[in-house]
Each structure stands twice: as C-alpha cells, then as structure tokens.
Coordinates of C-alpha atoms in Angstrom, one line a residue:
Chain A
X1 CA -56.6 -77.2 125.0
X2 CA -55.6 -75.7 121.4
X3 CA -56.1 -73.0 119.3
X4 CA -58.7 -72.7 116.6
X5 CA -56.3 -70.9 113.9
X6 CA -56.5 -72.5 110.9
X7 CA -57.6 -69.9 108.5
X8 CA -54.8 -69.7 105.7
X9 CA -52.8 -72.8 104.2
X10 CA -49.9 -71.2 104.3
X11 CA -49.4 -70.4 107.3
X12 CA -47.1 -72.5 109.8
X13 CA -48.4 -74.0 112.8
X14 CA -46.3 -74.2 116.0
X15 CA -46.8 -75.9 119.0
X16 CA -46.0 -74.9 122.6
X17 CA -45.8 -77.4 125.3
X18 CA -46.0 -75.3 129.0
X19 CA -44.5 -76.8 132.4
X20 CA -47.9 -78.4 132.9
X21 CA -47.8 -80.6 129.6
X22 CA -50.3 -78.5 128.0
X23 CA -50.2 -77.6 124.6
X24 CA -51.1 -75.1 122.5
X25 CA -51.2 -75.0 118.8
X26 CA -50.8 -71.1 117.1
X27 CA -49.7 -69.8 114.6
X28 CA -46.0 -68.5 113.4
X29 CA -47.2 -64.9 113.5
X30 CA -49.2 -65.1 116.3
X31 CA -46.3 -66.9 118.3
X32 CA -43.6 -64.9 117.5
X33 CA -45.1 -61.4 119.0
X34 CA -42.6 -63.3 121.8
X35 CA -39.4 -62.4 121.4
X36 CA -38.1 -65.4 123.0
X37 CA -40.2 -67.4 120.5
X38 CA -39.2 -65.7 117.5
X39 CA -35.1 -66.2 118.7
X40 CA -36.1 -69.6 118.9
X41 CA -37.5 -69.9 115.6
X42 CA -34.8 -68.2 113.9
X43 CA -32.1 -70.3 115.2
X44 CA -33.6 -73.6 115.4
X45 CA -35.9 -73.2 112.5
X46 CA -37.0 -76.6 111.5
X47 CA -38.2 -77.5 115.0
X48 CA -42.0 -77.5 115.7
X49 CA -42.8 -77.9 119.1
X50 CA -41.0 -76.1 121.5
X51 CA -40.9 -76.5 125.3
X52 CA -41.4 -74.2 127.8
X53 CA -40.6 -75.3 131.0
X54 CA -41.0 -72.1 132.9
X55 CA -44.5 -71.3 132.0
X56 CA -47.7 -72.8 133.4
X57 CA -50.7 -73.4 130.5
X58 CA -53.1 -71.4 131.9
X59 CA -51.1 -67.9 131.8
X60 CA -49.2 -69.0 128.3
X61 CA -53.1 -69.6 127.3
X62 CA -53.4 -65.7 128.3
X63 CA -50.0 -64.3 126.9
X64 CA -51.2 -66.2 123.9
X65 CA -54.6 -65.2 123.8
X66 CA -53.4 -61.3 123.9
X67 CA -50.6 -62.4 120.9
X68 CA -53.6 -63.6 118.7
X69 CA -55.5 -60.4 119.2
X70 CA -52.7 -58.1 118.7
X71 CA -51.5 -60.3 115.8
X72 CA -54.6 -59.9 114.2
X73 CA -55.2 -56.6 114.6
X74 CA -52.0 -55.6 113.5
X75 CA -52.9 -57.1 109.7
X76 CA -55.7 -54.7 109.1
X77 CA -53.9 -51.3 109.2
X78 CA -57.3 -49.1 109.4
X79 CA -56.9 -46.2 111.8
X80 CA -59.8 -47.0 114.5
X81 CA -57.3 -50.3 115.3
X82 CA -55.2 -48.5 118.0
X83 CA -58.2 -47.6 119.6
X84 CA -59.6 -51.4 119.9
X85 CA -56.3 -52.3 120.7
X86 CA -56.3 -49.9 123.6
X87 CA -59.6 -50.8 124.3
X88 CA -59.1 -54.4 124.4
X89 CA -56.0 -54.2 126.7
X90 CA -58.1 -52.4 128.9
X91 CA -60.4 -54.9 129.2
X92 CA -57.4 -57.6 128.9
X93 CA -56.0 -56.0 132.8
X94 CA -58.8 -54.6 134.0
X95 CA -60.2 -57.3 136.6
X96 CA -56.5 -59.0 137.2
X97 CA -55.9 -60.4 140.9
X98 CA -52.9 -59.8 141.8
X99 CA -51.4 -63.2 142.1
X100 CA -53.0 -63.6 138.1
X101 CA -50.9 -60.7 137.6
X102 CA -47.9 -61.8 139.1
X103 CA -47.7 -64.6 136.8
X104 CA -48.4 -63.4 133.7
X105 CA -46.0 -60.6 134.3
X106 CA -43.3 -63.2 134.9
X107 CA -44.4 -65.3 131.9
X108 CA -44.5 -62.4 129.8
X109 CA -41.1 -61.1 130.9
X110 CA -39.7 -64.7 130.5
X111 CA -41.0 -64.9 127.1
X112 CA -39.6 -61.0 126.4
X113 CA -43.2 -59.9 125.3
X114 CA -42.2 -56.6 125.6
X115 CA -45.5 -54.8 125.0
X116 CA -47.6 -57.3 127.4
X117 CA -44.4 -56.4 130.0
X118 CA -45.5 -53.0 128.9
X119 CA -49.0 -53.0 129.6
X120 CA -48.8 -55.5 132.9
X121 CA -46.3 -53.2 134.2
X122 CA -48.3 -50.5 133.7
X123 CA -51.2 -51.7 135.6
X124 CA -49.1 -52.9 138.5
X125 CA -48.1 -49.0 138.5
X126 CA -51.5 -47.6 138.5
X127 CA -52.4 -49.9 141.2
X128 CA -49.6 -48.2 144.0
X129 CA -48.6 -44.8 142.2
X130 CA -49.1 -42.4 145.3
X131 CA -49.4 -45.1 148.0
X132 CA -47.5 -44.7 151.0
X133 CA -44.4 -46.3 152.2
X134 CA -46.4 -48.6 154.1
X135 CA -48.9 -49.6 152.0
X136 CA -46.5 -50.2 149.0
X137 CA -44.5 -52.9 151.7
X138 CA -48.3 -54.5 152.4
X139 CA -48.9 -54.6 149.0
X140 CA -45.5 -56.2 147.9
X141 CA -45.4 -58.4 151.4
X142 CA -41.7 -56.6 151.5
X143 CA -40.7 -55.7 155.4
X144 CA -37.9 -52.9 156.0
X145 CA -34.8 -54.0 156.6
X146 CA -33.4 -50.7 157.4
X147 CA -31.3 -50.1 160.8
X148 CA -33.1 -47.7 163.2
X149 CA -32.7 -44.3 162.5
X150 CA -32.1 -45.1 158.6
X151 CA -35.7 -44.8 157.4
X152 CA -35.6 -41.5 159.0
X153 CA -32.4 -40.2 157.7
X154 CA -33.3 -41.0 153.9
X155 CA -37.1 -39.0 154.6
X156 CA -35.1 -36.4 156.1
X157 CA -33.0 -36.2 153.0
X158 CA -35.9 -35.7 150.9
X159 CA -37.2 -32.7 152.1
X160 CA -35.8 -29.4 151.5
X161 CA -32.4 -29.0 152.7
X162 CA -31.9 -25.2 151.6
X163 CA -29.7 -22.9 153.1
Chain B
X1 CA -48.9 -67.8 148.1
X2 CA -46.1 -65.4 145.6
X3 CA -46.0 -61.8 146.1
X4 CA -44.7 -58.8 144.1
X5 CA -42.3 -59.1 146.3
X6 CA -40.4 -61.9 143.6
X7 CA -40.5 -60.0 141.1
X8 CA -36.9 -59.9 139.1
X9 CA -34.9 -56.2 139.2
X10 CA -35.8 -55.7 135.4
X11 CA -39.6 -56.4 135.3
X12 CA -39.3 -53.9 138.6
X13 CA -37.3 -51.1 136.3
X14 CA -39.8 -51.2 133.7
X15 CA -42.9 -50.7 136.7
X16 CA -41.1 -47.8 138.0
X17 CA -40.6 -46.7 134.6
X18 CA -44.7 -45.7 135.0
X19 CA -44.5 -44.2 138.7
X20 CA -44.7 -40.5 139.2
X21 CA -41.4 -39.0 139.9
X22 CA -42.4 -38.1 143.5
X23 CA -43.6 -41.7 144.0
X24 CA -40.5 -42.9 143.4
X25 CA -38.3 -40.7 145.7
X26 CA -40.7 -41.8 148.2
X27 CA -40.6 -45.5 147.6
X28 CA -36.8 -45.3 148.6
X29 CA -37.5 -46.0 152.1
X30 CA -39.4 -49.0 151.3
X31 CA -36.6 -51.3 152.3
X32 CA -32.8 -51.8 150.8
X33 CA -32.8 -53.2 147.4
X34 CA -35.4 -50.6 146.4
X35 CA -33.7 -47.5 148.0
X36 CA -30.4 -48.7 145.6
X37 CA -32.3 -49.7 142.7
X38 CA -34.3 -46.2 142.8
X39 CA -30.9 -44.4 143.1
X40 CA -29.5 -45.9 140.5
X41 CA -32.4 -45.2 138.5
X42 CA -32.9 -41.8 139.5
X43 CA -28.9 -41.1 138.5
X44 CA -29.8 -43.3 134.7
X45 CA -30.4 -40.8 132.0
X46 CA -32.2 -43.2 130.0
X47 CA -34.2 -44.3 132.6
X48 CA -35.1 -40.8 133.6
X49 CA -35.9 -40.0 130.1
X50 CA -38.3 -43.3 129.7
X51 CA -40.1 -42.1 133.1
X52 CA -40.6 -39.0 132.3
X53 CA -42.3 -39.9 128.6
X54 CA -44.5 -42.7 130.3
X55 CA -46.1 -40.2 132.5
X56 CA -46.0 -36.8 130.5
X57 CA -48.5 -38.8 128.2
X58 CA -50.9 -40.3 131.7
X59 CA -51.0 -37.0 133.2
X60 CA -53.4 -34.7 131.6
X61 CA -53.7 -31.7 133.7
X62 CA -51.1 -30.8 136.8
X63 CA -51.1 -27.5 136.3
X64 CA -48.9 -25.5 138.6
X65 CA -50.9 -22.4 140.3
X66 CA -51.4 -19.8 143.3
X67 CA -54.1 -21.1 145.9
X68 CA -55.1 -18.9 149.0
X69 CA -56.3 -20.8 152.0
X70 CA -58.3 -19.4 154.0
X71 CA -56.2 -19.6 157.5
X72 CA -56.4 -19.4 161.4
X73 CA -55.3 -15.4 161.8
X74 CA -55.9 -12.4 159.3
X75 CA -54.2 -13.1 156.6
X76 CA -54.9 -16.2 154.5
X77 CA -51.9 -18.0 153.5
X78 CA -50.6 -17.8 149.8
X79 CA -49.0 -20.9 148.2
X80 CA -48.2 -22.6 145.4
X81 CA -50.0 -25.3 144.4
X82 CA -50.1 -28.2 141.7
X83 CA -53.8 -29.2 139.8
X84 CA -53.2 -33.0 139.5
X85 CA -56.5 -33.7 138.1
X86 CA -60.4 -32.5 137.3
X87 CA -63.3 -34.5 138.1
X88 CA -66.3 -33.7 136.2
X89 CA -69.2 -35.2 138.3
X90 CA -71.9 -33.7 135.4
X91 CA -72.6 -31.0 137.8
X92 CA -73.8 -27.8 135.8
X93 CA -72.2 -25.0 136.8
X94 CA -68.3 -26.3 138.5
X95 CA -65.5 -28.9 137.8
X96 CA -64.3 -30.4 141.0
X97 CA -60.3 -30.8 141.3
X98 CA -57.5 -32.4 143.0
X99 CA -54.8 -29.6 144.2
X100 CA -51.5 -30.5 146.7
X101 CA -49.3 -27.9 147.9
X102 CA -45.5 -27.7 146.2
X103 CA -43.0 -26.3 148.2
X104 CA -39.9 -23.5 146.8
X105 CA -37.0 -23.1 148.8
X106 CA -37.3 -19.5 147.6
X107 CA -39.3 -16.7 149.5
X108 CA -42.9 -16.2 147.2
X109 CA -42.6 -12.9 147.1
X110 CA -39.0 -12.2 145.5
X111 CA -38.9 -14.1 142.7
X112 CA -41.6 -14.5 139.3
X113 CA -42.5 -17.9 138.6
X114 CA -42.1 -17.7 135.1
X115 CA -40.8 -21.1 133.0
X116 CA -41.4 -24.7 132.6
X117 CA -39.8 -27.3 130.9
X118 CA -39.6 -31.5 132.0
X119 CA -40.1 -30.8 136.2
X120 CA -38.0 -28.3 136.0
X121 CA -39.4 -24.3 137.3
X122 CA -37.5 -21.5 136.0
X123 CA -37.9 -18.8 138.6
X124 CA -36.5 -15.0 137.6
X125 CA -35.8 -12.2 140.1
X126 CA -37.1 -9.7 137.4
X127 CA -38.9 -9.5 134.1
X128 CA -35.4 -9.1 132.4
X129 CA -33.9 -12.4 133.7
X130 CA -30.7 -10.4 135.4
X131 CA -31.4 -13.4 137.9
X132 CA -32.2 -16.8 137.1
X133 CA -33.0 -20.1 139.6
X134 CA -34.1 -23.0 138.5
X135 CA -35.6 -25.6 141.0
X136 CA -36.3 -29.5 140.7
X137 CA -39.1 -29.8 143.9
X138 CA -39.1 -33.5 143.3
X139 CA -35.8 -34.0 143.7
X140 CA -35.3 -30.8 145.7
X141 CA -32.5 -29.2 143.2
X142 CA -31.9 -25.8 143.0
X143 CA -29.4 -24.2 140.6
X144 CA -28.8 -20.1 140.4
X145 CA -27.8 -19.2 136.5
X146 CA -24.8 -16.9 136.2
X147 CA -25.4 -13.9 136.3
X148 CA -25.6 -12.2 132.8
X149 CA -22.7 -9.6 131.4
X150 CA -24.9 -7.5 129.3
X151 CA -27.6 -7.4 132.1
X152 CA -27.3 -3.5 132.4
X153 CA -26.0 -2.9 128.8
X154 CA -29.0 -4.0 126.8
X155 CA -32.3 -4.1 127.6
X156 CA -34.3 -7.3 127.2
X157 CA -37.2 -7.7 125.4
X158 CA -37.9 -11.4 126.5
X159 CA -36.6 -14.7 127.8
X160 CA -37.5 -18.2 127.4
X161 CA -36.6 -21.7 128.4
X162 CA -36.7 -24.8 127.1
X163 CA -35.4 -28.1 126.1
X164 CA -32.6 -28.8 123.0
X165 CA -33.6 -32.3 121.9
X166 CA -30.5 -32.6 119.7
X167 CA -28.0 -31.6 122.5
X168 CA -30.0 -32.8 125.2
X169 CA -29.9 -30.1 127.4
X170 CA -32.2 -27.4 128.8
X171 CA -31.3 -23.8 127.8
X172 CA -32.5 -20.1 128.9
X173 CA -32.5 -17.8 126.7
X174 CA -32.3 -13.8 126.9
X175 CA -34.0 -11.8 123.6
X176 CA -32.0 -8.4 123.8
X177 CA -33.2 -5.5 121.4
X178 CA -30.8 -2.2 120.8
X179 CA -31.3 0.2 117.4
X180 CA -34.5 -1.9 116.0
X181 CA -32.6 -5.3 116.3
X182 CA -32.9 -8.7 118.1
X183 CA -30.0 -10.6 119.3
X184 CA -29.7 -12.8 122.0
X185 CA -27.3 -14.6 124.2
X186 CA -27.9 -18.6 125.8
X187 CA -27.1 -19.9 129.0
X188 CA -27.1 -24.0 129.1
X189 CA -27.9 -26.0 131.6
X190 CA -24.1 -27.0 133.0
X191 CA -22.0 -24.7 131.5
X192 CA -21.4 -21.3 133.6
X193 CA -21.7 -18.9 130.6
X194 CA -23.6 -16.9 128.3
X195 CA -22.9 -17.6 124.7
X196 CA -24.1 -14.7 122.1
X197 CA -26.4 -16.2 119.4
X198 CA -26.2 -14.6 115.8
X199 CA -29.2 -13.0 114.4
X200 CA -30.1 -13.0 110.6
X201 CA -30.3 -9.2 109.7
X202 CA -33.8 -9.6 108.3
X203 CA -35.1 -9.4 111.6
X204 CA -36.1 -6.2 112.1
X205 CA -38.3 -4.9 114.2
X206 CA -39.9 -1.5 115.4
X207 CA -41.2 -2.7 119.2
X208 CA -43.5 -1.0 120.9
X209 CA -44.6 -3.5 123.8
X210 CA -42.7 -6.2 124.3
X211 CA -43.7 -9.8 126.2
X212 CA -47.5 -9.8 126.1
X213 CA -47.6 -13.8 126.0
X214 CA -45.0 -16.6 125.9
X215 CA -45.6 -20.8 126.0
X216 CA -42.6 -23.0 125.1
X217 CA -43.8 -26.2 123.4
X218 CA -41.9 -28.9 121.7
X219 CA -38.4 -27.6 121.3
X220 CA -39.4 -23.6 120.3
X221 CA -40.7 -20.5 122.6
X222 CA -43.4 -18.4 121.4
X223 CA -43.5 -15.1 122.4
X224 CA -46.4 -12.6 121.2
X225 CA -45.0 -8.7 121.1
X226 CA -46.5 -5.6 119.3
X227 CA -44.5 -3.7 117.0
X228 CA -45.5 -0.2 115.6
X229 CA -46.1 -0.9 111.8
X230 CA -46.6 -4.2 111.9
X231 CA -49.0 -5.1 114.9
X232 CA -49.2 -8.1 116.6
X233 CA -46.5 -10.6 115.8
X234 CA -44.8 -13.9 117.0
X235 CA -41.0 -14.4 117.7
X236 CA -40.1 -17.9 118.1
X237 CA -37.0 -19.5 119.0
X238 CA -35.9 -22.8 118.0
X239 CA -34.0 -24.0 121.1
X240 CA -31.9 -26.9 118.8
X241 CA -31.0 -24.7 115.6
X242 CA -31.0 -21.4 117.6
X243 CA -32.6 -19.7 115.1
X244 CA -35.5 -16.5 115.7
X245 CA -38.4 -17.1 113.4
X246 CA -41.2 -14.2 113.0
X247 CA -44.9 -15.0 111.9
X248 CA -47.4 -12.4 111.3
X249 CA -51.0 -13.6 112.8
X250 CA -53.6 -14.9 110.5
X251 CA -55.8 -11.8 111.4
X252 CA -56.2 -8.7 114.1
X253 CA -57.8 -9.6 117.0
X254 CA -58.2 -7.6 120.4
X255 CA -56.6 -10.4 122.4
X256 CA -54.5 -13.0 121.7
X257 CA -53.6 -15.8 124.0
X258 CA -50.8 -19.6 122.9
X259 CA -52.3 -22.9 123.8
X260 CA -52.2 -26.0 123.0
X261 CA -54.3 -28.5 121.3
X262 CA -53.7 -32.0 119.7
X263 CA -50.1 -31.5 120.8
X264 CA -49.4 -28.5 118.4
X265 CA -48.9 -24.9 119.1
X266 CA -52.1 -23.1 119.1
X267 CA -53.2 -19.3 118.6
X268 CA -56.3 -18.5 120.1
X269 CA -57.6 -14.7 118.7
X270 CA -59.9 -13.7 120.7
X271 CA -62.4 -10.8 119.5
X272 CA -65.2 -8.4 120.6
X273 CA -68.6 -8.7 118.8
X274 CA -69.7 -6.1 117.0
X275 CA -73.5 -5.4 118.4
X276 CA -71.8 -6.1 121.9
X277 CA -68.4 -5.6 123.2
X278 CA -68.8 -7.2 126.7
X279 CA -69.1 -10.8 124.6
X280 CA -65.8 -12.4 123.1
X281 CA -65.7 -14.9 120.6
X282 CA -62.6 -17.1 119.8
X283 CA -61.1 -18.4 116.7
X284 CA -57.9 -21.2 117.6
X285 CA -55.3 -21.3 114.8
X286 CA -52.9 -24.1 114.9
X287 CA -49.6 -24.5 113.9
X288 CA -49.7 -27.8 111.5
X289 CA -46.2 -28.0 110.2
X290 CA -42.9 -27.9 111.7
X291 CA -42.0 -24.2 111.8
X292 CA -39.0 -24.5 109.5
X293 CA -41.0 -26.2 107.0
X294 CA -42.6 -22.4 106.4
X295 CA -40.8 -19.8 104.4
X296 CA -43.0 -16.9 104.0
X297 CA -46.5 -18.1 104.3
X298 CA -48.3 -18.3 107.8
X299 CA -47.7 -21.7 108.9
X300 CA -51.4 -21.1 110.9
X301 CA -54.8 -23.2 110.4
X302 CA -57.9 -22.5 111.5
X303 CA -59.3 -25.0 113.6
X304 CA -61.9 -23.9 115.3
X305 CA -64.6 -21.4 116.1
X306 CA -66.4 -20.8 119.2
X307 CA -68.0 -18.3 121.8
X308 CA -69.3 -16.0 122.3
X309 CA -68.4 -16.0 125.9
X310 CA -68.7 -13.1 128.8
X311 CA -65.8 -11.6 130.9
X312 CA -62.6 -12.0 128.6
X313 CA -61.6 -15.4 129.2
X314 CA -58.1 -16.4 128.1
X315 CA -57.9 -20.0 126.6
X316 CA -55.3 -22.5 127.9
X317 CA -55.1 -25.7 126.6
X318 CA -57.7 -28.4 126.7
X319 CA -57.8 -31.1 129.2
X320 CA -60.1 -33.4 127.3
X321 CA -61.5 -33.1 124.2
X322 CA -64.7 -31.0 124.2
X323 CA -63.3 -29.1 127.7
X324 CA -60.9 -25.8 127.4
X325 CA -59.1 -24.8 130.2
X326 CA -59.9 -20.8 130.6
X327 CA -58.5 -17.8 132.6
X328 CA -61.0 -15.4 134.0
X329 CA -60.0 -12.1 132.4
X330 CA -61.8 -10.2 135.8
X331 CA -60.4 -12.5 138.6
X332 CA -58.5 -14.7 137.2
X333 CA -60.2 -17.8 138.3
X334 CA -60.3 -20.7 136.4
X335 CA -62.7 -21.9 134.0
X336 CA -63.6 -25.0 131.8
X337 CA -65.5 -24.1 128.3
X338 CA -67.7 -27.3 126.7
X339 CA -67.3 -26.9 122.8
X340 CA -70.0 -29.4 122.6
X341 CA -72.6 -28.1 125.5
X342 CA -71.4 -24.7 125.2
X343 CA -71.6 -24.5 129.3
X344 CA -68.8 -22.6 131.1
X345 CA -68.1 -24.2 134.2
X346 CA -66.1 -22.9 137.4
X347 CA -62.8 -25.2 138.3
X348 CA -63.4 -25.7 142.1
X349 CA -60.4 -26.8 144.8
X350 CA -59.8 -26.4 148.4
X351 CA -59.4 -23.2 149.2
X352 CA -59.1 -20.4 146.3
X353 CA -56.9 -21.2 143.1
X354 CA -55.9 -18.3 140.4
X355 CA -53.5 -17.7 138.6
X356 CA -52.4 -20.7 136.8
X357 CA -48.3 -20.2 136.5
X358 CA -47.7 -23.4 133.6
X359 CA -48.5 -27.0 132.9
X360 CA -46.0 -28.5 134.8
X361 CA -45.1 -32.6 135.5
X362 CA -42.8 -34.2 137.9
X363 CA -39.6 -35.3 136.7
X364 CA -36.4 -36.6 137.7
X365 CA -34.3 -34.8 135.7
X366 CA -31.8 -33.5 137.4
X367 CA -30.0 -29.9 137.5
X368 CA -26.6 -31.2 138.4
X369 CA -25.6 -31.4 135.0
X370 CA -21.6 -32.2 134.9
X371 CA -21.8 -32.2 138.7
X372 CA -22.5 -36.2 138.3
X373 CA -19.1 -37.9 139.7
X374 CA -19.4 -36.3 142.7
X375 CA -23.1 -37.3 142.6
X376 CA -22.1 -41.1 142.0
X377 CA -19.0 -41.0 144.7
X378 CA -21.9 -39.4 147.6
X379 CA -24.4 -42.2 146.2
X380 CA -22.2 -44.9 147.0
X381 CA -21.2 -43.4 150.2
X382 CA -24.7 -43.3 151.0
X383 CA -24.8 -47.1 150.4
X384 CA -22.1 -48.5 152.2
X385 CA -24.1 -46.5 155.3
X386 CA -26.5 -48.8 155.1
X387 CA -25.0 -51.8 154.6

C-alpha cells in the first residue's frame, strides 16, 4: 500500500515503515502533522524512511489518511474549510468500533497527533459522558478494586454534607 | 481482545478533559487508579480550566430554572432544576426538553438565586447583597462572603459577579449610589474583605429605578437602570480593569431585555406597535467591539429585526441559530421563537418549568480558593485509606 501524492516536485517524500512491514509513502507536510514525525525530521534530517515499530499499517494508514486531509485543507485558507474539517472528522469517528478506536487512539497518542488525540478523545467521551458507575466499568472491562464499604464512603462523600 | 481499560494515564486525562463535571465526580468510584487520577485532576487548575472550556462550548442550553411537580399531597413541590438540552421533534406548536433536579444546601425560600459565573451560583439573602453564598452543586462547595461594612451606610443600587480573566479569580461586586454618584466596593473570591473601587467623577447619574436587568458575559456585567433625564441606560463593569462604563441605548423602547447572540452582548428593545399595543416587535443590538475600544459613540449594532409577537415575551439567548429562547411576559413560561418559520413554540418538561434563573454549566472550579494545602493534606489522607 502507498500513497498517491505526487502533485508538486518539490515536495519531499517520506516513507513510513509500520510494525507490520508496511509502508507508506506521504509527503513532508502531510507527515509531519505528527509531532513525533516532525521531531524526527528535525533532528535526523537527512533520513528518509523512518520506522515505526509501535504502530500497525492499517491504523497508521488511518492517522495518515486524517494527516492528508487536514494537510490539505489547511493550504486553502477560505473560510467554509473549518466547516469541512468539522464535517469530515465527523464522518472520520462516526462509525468507529471500539477496539478500531482503541488503536488509533494509541497510535495517535504514540505519534503525539495532538488534534486526532483531540478528536478520538472526544468521541470516547461522548460515548460514556452520563453513564453510570457500572456501565463505565463494562465499558472499560475495569472491575472495582475497592475494599467493602469504600465505594460507599466515596458516594457518600459526594452528596451534600451541609450543616 | 484490548480494552479501554489499557489506555495510558495521559490519553485518559485528555478523555476526561471532555466529561461533564458531574460525570467525573461520579466516575471516582469506578475503581482506584481513577478515584486518584480524578482527584488529582479535580485539585489541577489547568486541568479544571481545560474541562471547563471543552464543555462550555458542547453544551448549548443547561439553563438553570424553577420546575413545580406536581406531587402526592396538596401542595406541589418547588425545585430547582437544570434544562440540559431541547429536542425539537418538528412538532408545531412545543419543544420537548431534558430537565434534572439540582440540589442547594440552602432553604428555597430564604435566599434569591441571582448570579452565575463557570458552575458557580451566587445566591444573595436580599436584593442589596448584605448576604452573599456562593455554592459549587457539582462539587458540593458552599462559601458565605463576608459580610459587607457599608451594608447599612449606603444603599445599593446593584451587584454583579463574575470572572477576572487577568487575575484569575471570581469577584462580586456591590454598585453603591449616595448624592448622584456610583462607587463601589469588591469582594474576591479568597480574600475575606471588601476593597473600595474608585469611580471616575464623570459618572453621574440622577437614578430613578435602579436594577431592571443584569447578564454578566465575558469578563463585564451589564446592568439596565433608568435615570430621570437620561432614560434608559447601561452601567457595565469591567471585572479585570474595574472600571464602570455607561452607554446610552441606540433608541427608546418600552422594554428592554441583555442576551446573547454569536457570543457577544446583545440588547434586545422590544416595542409596542403603533395600530396595536397587545403585539411586540423586537429589534437585537449587539455589542461588536470590545467595550473599551468605544469612547463616546454607542458601541451597539443592529442585527436584527423581528416580531411582531403577542404577550410580552422577553428574549434570552438563542439555542441554535434560527431558535430564541423567550420568557412569557404573563406566566413566565418558556418559549422558543423561529426567525426563519416565524412559529413560537412552548418549551415542554416534566412537570412545570418557569422562571429561568441563568445559563449555567457544571464546573469543577472550586470555592476553596487559598484553602488548597489543607485540601491536598485531606486528599492524600483520603488515599492512604484506601490503599
């Protein structure tokens, strides 16, 4: 798999090996909406492929694939482009599994995408914003590890203690 | 299979950072590590800052009110209650919406629910603000104000609270009026004292009814009072500089009410047609520029024209774009005006709601201010319990 980005001559090409041995080919601009990526290319500068061992290709694909359309986007400074933008990421989360979602949150946060951190994040919130206790451990397959009695004393605490 | 559950402590910050504030204090039973890393937060200025400008911006309406249930027994119970959102099914005549109760440590009937600034209700004892409480519900904070020294001495034409982005803190303020001029004295938030606030000489005025309608937006309180020669005017109060700034409205009206719209201060003048008085229309002027931009001229635009409507709505804010939020002027129910349909539309919820108080949002910001060592020493306490 690659990238079809081959627009403008001048622009460099860099080449991103994930865990899996797949590659991708984008380019600079595009790439280094990654923090991580644009440390690397400042410091190592010369160097053209870089590994990432932590990532799997088919959620660098989509971190990618949301880098190319903000890139993009971000050249044309009309005013309607926050609104695709916002538009777009909409679309970008909207039908995410959760384990989908798991993973690109952890490649974005490995790659320090901050707005794609920003965004997944979000969505995770939306899904359990005003869940209960319960629900949130089912959702998060977290079981309570608090000693009998403890649960209750922290509930207690927040309700009104007004004298 | 992985699970949420992995998910490092920072990518789990920066989720939280997007939960409601109640949420949150709930989610502290979900096991350990979360009940220390949400007491952390919660105790993080930044943090609590970050949270609260994630979800000021999601939350469109949560609008704090008075809602009558009707109850087993005679007398149907009064409580507060919070408007968390509309839902506009396309019926043609009501709004559905989403109201939960919010509780006040405070008995309803003794205190005025007056103020609201970041998830924090100021509550007075009287019109004058002799005595002031101010109450966190989400994190179930109260904090009494000390008690004014010139509470008997002057009279007070008006008070106010709001937010000081510059010294990040929250401040009431107490408009006092003696021989034709305004000064006026500050509490903050964390200090125990009233602090005098000098008042250019140029502000004179001649009142004749003072307080007919205040809205704090954005760092400066509004308040609308009538002076003899002049009429209607403004008085605002820039909570950072300190400063009292008068405007003149852009024209007479027979009622006035402040909104907001597009996140500026709005003016809606609300007049009586000519051929007949029982219909209202409503002209919104909005306040463009920063108000110390404006020397002189009326820093007011018209924006808008719209009505006529029946029964003396007052205008609120809107909640979407073509929908204004409106208070019944007969029973003060509320309404929802279409700009585009021109349909005005009942807002329906359990039981009866009136009497909308403020916008309000949940928050974490806290009212121990300077209280925080002890805070920290308690919160580790806390922890070791449950270790």
């Amino acid at each position: 798999m690659s990238s079809s980005s081959t627009t403008t001559t001048t622009t460099r090409l860099l080449m991103l090996k994930a865990s899996d041995g797949v590659t991708f080919e984008v380019e600079e601009a595009v790439a280094t909406k990654l923090g991580a990526i644009n440390n690397m290319v400042e410091e190592e500068g010369s160097e053209d492929l870089i590994c990432l061992p932590n990532v799997n290709g088919k959620f660098l694909g989509m971190v990618l694939e949301w880098c190319k359309k903000h890139a993009n986007n971000n050249t044309n400074s009309d005013k309607g482009n926050d609104e695709v933008n916002k538009w777009w990421d909409k679309e970008f989360v909207m039908d995410l599994d959760q384990n989908t979602l798991y993973h690109l949150l952890m490649a974005a946060d490995y790659l320090s995408g901050t707005e794609l951190v920003d965004l997944l994040t979000e969505k995770v919130a939306s899904m359990i914003r005003g869940k209960k206790v319960e629900e949130i451990r089912e959702t998060f397959k977290i079981k309570s590890d608090f000693l009998p009695g403890q649960e209750e004393e922290i509930r207690k605490k927040n309700s009104w203690a007004f004298e | 299979m992985t699970s949420f559950y992995h998910l490092p402590e920072g990518v789990l910050e920066v989720i939280f950072s997007w939960l409601p504030a109640d949420s949150l204090v709930r989610f502290k039973c979900v096991n350990k590590s979360w009940y220390s890393l949400i007491c952390a937060l919660i105790n993080d200025p930044s943090f609590v800052s970050k949270q609260l400008h994630n979800t000021r911006n999601k939350s469109s309406a949560s609008l704090l009110l008075t809602r009558t249930c009707p109850h087993v027994g005679h007398n149907p119970a009064r409580s507060y209650a919070l408007l968390t959102s509309f839902i506009d099914d396309g019926d043609k005549d009501q709004i559905r919406s989403v109201t939960e109760d919010i509780n006040f440590p405070l008995r309803w009937s003794e205190w005025l629910l007056r103020y609201h600034c970041d998830g924090i209700i100021c509550l007075l004892k009287d019109k004058f603000g002799t005595e002031v409480v101010l109450c966190n519900p989400t994190l179930q904070e109260f904090k009494l104000l000390p008690k004014s020294k010139n509470a008997r001495k002057l009279s007070c034409i008006g008070t106010g609270f709001g937010y000081d982005s510059r010294a990040n803190c929250y401040k009431f303020v107490r408009i006092l009026y003696h021989a034709k001029k305004v000064s006026a004295e500050v509490c903050t938030l964390g200090s125990d004292y009233w602090r005098g606030i000098k008042v250019s000489d140029d502000l004179v005025v001649d009142l004749a009814i003072t307080f007919q309608d205040y809205i704090y937006w954005q760092g400066v309180c509004y308040w609308m009072m009538l002076d003899n020669s002049l009429g209607d005017i403004i008085l605002c109060f820039d909570m950072s500089d300190e400063v009292f700034h008068m405007i003149r409205p852009p024209k007479v009206s027979d009622y006035s009410s402040f909104g907001v719209w597009n996140d500026s201060f709005a003016l809606f003048l609300c007049s009586e047609e000519r051929e007949n008085p029982e219909l209202i229309s409503f002209e919104m002027w909005v306040m463009d520029d920063c108000l110390d931009v404006v020397k002189g001229a009326c820093p007011l635009t018209k924006r808008l024209v719209f009505g006529p409507l029946l029964c003396c709505p007052v205008p609120l804010k809107f909640w979407k774009n073509d929908e204004l939020l409106l208070v019944s002027g007969e029973d003060e129910k509320l309404l929802s005006y279409n700009l585009r349909t021109q349909k005005l539309r009942k807002i329906q919820a359990d039981g009866e709601i009136y009497m909308p108080f403020c916008f309000y949002v949940k928050s974490l910001v806290s009212l121990r201010v300077g209280e925080r060592s002890t805070r920290r020493r308690s919160k580790r306490r806390r922890i070791q319990l449950l270790q």
